[in-house]
PDB file of C-alpha atoms in Angstrom:
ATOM      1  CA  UNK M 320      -6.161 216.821  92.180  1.00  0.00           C
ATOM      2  CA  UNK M 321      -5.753 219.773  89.592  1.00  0.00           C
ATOM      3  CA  UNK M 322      -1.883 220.413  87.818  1.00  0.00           C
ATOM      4  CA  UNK M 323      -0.186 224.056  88.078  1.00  0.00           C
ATOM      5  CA  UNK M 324      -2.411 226.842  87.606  1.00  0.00           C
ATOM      6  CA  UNK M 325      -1.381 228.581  84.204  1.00  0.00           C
ATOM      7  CA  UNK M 326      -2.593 231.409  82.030  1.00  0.00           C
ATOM      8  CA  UNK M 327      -1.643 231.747  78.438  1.00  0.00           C
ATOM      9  CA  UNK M 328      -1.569 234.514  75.195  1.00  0.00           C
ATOM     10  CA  UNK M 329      -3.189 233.252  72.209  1.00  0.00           C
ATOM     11  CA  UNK M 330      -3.295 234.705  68.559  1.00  0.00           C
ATOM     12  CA  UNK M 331      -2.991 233.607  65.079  1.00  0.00           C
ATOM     13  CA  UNK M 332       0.373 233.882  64.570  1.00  0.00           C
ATOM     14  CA  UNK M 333       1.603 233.853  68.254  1.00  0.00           C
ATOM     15  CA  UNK M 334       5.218 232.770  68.133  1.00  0.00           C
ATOM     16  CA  UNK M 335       6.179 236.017  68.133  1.00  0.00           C
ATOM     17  CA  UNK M 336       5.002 237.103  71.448  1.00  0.00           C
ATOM     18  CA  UNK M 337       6.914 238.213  74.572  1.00  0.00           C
ATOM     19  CA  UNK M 338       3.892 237.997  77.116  1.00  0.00           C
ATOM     20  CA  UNK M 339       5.245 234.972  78.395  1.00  0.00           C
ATOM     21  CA  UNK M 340       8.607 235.927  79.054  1.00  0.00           C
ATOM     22  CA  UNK M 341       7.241 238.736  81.140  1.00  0.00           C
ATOM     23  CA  UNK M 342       4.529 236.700  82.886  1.00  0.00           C
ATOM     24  CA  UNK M 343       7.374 234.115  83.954  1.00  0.00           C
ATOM     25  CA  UNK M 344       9.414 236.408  84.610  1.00  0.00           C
ATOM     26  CA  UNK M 345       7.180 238.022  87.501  1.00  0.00           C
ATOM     27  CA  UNK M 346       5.636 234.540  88.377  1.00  0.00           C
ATOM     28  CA  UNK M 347       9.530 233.804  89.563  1.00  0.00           C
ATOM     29  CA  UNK M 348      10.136 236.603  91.080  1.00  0.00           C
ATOM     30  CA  UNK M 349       7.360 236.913  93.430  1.00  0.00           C
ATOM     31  CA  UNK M 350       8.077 232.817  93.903  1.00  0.00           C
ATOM     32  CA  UNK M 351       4.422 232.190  92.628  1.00  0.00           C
ATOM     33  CA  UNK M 352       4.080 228.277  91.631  1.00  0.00           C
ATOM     34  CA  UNK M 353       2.122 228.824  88.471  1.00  0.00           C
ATOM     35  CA  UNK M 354       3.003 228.969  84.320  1.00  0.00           C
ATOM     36  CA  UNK M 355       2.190 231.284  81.340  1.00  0.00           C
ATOM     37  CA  UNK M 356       2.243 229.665  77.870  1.00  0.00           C
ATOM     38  CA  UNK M 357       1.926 230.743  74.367  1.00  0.00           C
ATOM     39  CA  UNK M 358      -1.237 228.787  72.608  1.00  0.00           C
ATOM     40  CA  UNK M 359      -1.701 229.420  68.940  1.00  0.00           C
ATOM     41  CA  UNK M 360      -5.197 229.898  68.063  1.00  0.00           C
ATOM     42  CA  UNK M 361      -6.803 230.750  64.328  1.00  0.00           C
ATOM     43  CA  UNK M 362      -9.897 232.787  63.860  1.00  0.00           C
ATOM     44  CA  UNK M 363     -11.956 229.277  63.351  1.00  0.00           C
ATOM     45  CA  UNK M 364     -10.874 227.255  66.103  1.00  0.00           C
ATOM     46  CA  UNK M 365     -11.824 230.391  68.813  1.00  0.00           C
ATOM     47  CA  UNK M 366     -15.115 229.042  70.195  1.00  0.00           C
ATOM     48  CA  UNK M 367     -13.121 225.505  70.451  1.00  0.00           C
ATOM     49  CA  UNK M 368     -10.374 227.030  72.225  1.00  0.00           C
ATOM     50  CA  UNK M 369     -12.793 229.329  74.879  1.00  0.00           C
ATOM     51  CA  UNK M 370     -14.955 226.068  74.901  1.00  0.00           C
ATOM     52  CA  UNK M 371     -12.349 223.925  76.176  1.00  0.00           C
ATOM     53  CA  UNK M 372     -10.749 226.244  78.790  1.00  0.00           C
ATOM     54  CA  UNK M 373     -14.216 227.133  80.126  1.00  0.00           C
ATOM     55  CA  UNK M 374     -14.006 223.585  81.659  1.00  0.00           C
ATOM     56  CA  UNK M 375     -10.261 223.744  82.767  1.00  0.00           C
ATOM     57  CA  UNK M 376      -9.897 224.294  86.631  1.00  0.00           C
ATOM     58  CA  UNK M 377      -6.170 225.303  86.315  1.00  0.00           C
ATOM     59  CA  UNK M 378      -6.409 227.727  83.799  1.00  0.00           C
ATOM     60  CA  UNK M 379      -6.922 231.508  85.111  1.00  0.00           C
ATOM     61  CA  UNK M 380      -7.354 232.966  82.053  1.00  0.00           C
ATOM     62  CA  UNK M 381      -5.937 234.391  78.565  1.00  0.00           C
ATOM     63  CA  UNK M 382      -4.177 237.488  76.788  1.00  0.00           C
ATOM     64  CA  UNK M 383      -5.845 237.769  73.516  1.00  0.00           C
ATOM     65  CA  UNK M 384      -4.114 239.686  70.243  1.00  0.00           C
ATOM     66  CA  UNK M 385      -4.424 239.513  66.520  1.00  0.00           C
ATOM     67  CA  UNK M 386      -7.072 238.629  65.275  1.00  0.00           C
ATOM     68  CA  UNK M 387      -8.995 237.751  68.301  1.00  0.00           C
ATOM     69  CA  UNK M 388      -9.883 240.978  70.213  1.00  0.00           C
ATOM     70  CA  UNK M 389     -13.169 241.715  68.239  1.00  0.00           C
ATOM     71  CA  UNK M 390     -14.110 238.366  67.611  1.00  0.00           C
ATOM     72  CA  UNK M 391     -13.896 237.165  71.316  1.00  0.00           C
ATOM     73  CA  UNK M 392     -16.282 239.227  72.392  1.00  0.00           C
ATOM     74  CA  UNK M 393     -19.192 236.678  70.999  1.00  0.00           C
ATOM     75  CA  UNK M 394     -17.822 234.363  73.449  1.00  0.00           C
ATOM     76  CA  UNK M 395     -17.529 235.855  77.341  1.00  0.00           C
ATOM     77  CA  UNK M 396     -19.318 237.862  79.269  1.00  0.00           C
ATOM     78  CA  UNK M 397     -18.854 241.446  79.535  1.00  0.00           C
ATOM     79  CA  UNK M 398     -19.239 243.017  82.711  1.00  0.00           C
ATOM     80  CA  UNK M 399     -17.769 245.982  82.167  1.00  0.00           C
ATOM     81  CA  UNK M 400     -19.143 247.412  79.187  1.00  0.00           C
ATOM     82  CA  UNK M 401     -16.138 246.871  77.436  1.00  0.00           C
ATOM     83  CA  UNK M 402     -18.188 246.201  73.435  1.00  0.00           C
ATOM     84  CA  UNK M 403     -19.669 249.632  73.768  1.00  0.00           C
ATOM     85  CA  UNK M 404     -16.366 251.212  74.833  1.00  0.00           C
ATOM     86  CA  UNK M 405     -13.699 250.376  73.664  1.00  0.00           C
ATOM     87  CA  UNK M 406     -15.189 247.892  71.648  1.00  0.00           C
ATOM     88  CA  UNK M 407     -12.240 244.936  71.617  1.00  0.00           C
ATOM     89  CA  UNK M 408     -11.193 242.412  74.404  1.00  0.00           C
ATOM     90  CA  UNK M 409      -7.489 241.325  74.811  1.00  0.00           C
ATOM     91  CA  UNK M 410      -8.041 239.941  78.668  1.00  0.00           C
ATOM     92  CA  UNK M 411     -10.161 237.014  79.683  1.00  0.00           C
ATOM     93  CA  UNK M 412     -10.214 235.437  82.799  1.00  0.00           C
ATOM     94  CA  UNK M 413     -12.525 233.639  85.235  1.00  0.00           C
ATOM     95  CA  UNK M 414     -14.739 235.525  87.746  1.00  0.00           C
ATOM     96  CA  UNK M 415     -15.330 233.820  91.231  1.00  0.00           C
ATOM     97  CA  UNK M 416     -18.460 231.539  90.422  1.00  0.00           C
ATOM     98  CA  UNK M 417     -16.455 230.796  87.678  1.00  0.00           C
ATOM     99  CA  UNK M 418     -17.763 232.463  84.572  1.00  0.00           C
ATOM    100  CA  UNK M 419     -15.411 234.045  82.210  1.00  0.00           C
ATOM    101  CA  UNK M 420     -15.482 237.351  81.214  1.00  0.00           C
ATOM    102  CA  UNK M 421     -13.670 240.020  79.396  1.00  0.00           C
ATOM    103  CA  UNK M 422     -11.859 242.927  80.012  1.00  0.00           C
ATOM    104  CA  UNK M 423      -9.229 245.306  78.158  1.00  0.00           C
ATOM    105  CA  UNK M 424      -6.042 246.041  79.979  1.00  0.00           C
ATOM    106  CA  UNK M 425      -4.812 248.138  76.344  1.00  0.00           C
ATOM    107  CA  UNK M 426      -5.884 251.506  76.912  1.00  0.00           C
ATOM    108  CA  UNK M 427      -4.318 252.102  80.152  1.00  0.00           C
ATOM    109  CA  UNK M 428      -1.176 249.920  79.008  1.00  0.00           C
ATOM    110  CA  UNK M 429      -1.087 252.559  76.100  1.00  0.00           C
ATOM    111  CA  UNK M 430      -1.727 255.616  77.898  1.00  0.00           C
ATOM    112  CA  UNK M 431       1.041 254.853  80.472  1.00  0.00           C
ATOM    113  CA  UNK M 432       3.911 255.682  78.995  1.00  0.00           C
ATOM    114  CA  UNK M 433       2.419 259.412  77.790  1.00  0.00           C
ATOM    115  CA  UNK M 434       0.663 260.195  80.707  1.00  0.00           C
ATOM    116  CA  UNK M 435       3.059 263.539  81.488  1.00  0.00           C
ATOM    117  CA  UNK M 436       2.658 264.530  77.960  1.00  0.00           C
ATOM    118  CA  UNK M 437       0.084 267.476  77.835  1.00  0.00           C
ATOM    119  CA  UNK M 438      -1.755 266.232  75.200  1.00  0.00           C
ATOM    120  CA  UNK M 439      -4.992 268.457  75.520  1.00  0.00           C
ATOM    121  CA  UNK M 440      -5.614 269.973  72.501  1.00  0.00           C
ATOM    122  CA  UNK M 441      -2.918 268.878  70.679  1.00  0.00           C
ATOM    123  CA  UNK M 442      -3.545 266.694  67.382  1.00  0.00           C
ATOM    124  CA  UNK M 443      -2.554 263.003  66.961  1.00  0.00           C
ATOM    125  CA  UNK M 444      -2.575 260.614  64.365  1.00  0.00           C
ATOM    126  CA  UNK M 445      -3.443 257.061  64.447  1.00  0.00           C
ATOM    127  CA  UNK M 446      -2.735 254.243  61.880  1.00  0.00           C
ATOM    128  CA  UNK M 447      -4.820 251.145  61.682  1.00  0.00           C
ATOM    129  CA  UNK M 448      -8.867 250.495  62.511  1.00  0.00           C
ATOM    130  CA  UNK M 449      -8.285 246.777  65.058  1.00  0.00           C
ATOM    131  CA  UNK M 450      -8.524 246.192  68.431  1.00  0.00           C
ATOM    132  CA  UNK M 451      -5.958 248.148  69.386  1.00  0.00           C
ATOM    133  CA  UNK M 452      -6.194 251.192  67.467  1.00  0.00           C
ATOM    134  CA  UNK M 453      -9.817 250.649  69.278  1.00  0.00           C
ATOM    135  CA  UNK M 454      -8.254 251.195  72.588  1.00  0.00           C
ATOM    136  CA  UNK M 455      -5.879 254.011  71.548  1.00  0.00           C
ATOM    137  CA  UNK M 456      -9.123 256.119  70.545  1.00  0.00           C
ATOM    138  CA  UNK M 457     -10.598 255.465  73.849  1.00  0.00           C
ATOM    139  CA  UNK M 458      -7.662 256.487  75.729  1.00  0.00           C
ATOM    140  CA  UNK M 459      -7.438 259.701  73.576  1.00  0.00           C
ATOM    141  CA  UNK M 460     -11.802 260.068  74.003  1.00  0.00           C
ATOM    142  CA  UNK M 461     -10.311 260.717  78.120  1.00  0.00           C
ATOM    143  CA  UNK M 462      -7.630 263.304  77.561  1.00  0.00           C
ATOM    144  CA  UNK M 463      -9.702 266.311  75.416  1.00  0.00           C
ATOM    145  CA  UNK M 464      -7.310 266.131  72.059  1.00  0.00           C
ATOM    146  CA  UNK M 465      -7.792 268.877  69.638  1.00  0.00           C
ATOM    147  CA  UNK M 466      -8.471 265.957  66.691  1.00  0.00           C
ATOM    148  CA  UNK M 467      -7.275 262.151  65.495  1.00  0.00           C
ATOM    149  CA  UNK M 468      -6.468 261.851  61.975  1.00  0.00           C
ATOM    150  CA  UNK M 469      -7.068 258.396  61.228  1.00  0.00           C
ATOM    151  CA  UNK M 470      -5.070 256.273  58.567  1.00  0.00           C
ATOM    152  CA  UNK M 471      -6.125 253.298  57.229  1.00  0.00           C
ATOM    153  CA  UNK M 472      -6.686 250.803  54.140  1.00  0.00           C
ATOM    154  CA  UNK M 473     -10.552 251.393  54.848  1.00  0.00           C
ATOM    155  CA  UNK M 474     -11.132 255.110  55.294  1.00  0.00           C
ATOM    156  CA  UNK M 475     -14.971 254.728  56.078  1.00  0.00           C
ATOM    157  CA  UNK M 476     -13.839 252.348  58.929  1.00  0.00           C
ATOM    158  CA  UNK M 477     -11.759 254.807  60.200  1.00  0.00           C
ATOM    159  CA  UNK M 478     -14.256 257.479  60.222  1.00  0.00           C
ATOM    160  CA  UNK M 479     -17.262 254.967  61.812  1.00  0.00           C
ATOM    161  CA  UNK M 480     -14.487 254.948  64.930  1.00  0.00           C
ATOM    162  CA  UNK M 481     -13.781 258.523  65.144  1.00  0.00           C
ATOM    163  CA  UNK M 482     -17.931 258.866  65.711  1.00  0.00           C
ATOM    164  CA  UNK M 483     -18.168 256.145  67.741  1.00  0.00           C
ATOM    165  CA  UNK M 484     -15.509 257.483  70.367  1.00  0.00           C
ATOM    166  CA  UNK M 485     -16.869 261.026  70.037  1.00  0.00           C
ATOM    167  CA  UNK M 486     -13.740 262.625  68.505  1.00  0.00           C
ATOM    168  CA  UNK M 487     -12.882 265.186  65.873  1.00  0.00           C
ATOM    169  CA  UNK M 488     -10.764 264.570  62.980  1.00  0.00           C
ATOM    170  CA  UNK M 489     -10.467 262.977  59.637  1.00  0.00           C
ATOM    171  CA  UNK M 490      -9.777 259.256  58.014  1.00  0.00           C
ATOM    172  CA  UNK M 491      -7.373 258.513  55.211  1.00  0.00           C
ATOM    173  CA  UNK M 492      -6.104 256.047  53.112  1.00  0.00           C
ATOM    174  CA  UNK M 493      -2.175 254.812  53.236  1.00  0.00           C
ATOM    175  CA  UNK M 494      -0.588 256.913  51.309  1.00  0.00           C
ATOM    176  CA  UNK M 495      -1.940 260.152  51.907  1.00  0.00           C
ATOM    177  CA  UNK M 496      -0.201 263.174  53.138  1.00  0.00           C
ATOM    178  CA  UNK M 497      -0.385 263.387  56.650  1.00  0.00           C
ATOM    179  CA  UNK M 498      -0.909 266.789  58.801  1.00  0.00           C
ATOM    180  CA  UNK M 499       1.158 268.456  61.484  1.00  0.00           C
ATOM    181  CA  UNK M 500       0.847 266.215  65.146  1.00  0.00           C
ATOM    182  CA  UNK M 501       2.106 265.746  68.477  1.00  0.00           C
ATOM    183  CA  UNK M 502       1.697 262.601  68.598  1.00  0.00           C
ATOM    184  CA  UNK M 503       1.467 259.553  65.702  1.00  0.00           C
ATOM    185  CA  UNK M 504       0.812 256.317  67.081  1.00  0.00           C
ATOM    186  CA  UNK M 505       0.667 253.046  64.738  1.00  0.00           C
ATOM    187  CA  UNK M 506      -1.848 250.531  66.340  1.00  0.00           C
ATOM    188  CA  UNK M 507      -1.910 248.170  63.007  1.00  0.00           C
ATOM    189  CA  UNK M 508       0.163 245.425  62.576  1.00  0.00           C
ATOM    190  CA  UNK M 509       2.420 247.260  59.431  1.00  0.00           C
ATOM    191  CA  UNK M 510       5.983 246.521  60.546  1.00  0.00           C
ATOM    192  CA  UNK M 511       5.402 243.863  62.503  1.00  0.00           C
ATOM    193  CA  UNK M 512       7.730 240.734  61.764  1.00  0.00           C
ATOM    194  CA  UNK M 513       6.196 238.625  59.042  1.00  0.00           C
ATOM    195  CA  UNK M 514       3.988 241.510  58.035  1.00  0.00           C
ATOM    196  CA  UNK M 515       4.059 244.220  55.461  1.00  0.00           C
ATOM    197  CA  UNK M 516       6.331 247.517  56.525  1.00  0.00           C
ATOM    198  CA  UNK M 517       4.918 250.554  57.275  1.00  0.00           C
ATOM    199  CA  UNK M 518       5.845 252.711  54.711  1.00  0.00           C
ATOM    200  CA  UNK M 519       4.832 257.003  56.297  1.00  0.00           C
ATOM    201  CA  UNK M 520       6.806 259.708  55.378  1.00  0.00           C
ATOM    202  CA  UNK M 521       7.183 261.833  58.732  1.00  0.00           C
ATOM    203  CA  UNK M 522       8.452 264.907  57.038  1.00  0.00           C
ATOM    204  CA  UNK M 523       5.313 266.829  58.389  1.00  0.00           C
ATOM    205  CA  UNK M 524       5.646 266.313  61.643  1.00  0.00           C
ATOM    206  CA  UNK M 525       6.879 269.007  64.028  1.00  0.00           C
ATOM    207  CA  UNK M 526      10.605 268.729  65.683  1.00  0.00           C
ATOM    208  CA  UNK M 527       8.338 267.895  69.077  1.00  0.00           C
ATOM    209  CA  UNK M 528       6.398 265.270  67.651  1.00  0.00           C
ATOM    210  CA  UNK M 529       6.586 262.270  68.963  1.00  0.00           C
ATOM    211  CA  UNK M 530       6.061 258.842  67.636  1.00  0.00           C
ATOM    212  CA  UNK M 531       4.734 255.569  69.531  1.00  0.00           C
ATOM    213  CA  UNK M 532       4.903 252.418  67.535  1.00  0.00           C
ATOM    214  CA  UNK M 533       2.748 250.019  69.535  1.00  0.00           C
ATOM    215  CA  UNK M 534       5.038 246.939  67.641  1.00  0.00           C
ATOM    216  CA  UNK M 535       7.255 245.305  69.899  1.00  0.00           C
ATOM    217  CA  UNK M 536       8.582 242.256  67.372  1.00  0.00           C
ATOM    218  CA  UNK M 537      10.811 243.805  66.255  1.00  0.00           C
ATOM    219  CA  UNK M 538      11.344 246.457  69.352  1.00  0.00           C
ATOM    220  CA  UNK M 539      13.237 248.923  66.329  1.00  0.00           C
ATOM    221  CA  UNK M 540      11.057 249.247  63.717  1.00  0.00           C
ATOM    222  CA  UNK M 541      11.416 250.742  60.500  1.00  0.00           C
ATOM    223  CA  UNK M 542       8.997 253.693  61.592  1.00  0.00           C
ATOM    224  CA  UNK M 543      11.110 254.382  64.664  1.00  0.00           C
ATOM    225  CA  UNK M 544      14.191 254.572  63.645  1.00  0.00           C
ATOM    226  CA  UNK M 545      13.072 256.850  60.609  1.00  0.00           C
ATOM    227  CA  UNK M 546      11.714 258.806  63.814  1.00  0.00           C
ATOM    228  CA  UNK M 547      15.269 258.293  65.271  1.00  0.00           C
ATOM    229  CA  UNK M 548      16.654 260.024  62.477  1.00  0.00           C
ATOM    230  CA  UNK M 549      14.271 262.762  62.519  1.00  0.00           C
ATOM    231  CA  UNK M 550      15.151 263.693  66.081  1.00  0.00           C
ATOM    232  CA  UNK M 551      11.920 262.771  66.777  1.00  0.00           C
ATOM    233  CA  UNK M 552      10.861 261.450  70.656  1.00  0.00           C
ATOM    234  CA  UNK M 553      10.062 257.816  70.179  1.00  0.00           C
ATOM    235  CA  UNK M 554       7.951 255.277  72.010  1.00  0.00           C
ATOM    236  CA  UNK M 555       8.605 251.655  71.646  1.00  0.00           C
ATOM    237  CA  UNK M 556       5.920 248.841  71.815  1.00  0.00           C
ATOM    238  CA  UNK M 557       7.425 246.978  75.270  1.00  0.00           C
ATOM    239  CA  UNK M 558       6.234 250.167  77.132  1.00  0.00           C
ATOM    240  CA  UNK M 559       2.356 249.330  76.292  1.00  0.00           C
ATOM    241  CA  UNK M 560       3.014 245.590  76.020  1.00  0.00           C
ATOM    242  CA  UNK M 561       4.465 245.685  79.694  1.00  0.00           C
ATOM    243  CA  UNK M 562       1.773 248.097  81.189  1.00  0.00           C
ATOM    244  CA  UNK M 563      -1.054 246.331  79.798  1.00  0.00           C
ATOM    245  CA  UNK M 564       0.710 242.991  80.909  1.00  0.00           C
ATOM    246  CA  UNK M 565       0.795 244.171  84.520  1.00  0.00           C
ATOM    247  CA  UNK M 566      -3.206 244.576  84.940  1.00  0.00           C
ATOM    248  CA  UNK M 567      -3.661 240.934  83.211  1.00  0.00           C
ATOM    249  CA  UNK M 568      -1.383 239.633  85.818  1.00  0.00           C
ATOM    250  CA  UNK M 569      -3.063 240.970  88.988  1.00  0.00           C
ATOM    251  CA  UNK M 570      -6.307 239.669  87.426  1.00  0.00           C
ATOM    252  CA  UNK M 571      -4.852 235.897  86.531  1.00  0.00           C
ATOM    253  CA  UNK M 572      -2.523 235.507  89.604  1.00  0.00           C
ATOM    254  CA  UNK M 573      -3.698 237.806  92.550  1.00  0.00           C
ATOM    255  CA  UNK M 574      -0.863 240.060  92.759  1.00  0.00           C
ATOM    256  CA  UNK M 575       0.643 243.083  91.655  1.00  0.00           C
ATOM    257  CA  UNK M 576       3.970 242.753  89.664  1.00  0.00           C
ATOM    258  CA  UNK M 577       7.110 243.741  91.061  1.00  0.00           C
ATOM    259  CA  UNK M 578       7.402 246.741  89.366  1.00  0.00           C
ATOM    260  CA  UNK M 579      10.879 247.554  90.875  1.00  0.00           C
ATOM    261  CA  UNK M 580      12.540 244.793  88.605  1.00  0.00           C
ATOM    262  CA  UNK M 581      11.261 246.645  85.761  1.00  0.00           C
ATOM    263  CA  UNK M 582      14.870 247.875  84.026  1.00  0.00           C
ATOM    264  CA  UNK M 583      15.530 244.333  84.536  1.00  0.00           C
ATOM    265  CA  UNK M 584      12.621 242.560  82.606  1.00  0.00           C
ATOM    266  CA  UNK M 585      13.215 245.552  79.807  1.00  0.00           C
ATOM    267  CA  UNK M 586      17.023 244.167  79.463  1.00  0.00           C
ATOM    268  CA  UNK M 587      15.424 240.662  79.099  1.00  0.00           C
ATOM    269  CA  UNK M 588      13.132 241.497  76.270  1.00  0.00           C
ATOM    270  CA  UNK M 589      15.504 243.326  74.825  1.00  0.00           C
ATOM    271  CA  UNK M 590      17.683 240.607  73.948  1.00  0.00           C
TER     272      UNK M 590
END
């Protein structure tokens, strides 16, 4: 006799994370008899962790954030191409002979929230070179931008991605002016809670820029409400975290989320 099915998020740190209060908070609405935990996982005890759950019947599978996303690639399967795409993982769950796999649920959780933007031929900036900044470029490969300026600590890392998705552009370091864009998105971890803050200066941005700070602890970053005080459109990080969130949870559970509760989960992670 197996427990309660369960899925969990794991990264190194993890405490952090609101994936679970979302995940419960759809498991109870839609009266599903299952749990979602928070599992703490560093970079050497990975293949111990995936190892273990391989061999768990209850568990359906795992969200996967800093600094997994790359690294857990070495230890799934990957039906759908996702290395030489995107090129990071942040879902894994268990196919139906039982075989886990990964997938990445980032890019459309990203593009979501931008969709009605017309973002063809426009420029857009992107800070940080990880897993998600990964899945940001592959969103904007789809949607014919004009060019990605790239900034991050390791410029030739930068520019290795802009090739790799087939975009036009240019990589710099921190600290460098940046150009005129529609759109800046930070996909690093600068300005996360316990990390350092990302220091921009937005003063070359144009009065319809907006800016998307993929952090969601804290929800109000520094960069956003310097965008705030701009005048500047922003985008918080609960928009991606929740959209990306949804396609795990079909895959783990079976079922679509009730997307008509969504004001109320946003109140809930907002407090």
């Amino acid at each position: 006799m197996t427990g309660l099915p369960y899925a969990e998020v794991i990264g190194d740190p993890i405490a952090h994370s609101k994936s679970p209060l979302i995940h419960k908070f759809w498991l109870d609405k839609l009266g599903i008899e299952a749990d979602y935990r928070l599992f703490h996982v560093k970079p050497d005890e990975l293949a111990d962790y995936i190892s273990a759950r391989r061999d768990d019947p209850d568990w359906q599978g795992c969200n996967v954030t800093i600094p997994h996303k790359l690294a857990v690639m070495d230890h799934v399967s990957d039906p759908g191409g996702v290395r030489d795409t995107i090129g990071a993982m942040n879902t894994i769950a268990r196919d139906e002979s039982g075989e886990l796999f990964g997938t990445n649920t980032d890019a459309g959780g990203f593009f979501a929230p931008i969709a009605d933007v017309p973002l063809k031929g426009q420029d857009v900036i992107v800070i940080g070179a990880g897993g998600a900044a990964q899945a940001v470029l592959f969103a904007l490969s789809r949607i014919d931008v004009a060019s990605v300026t790239m900034v991050n600590r390791n410029a030739l890392k930068a520019s290795a991605l802009l090739a790799r998705f087939g975009l036009k552009g240019q990589a710099l370091e921190h600290g460098a002016a940046l150009p005129p864009a529609r759109l800046l998105v930070n996909a690093s971890a600068l300005g996360m809670k316990g990390q350092d803050e990302l220091v921009i200066d937005l003063g070359t941005l144009p009065d319809d820029a907006i800016v998307y700070d993929l952090v969601y602890a804290p929800i109000k970053t520094e960069l956003l409400k310097a965008a705030k005080a701009r005048g500047l459109e922003t985008i918080d990080g609960l928009s991606m975290l929740i959209g990306q969130a949804a396609v795990a949870f079909e895959i783990f559970f079976g079922q679509s989320p009730p997307v008509e509760h969504d004001e109320e989960l946003r109140k809930l992670l907002l407090k």
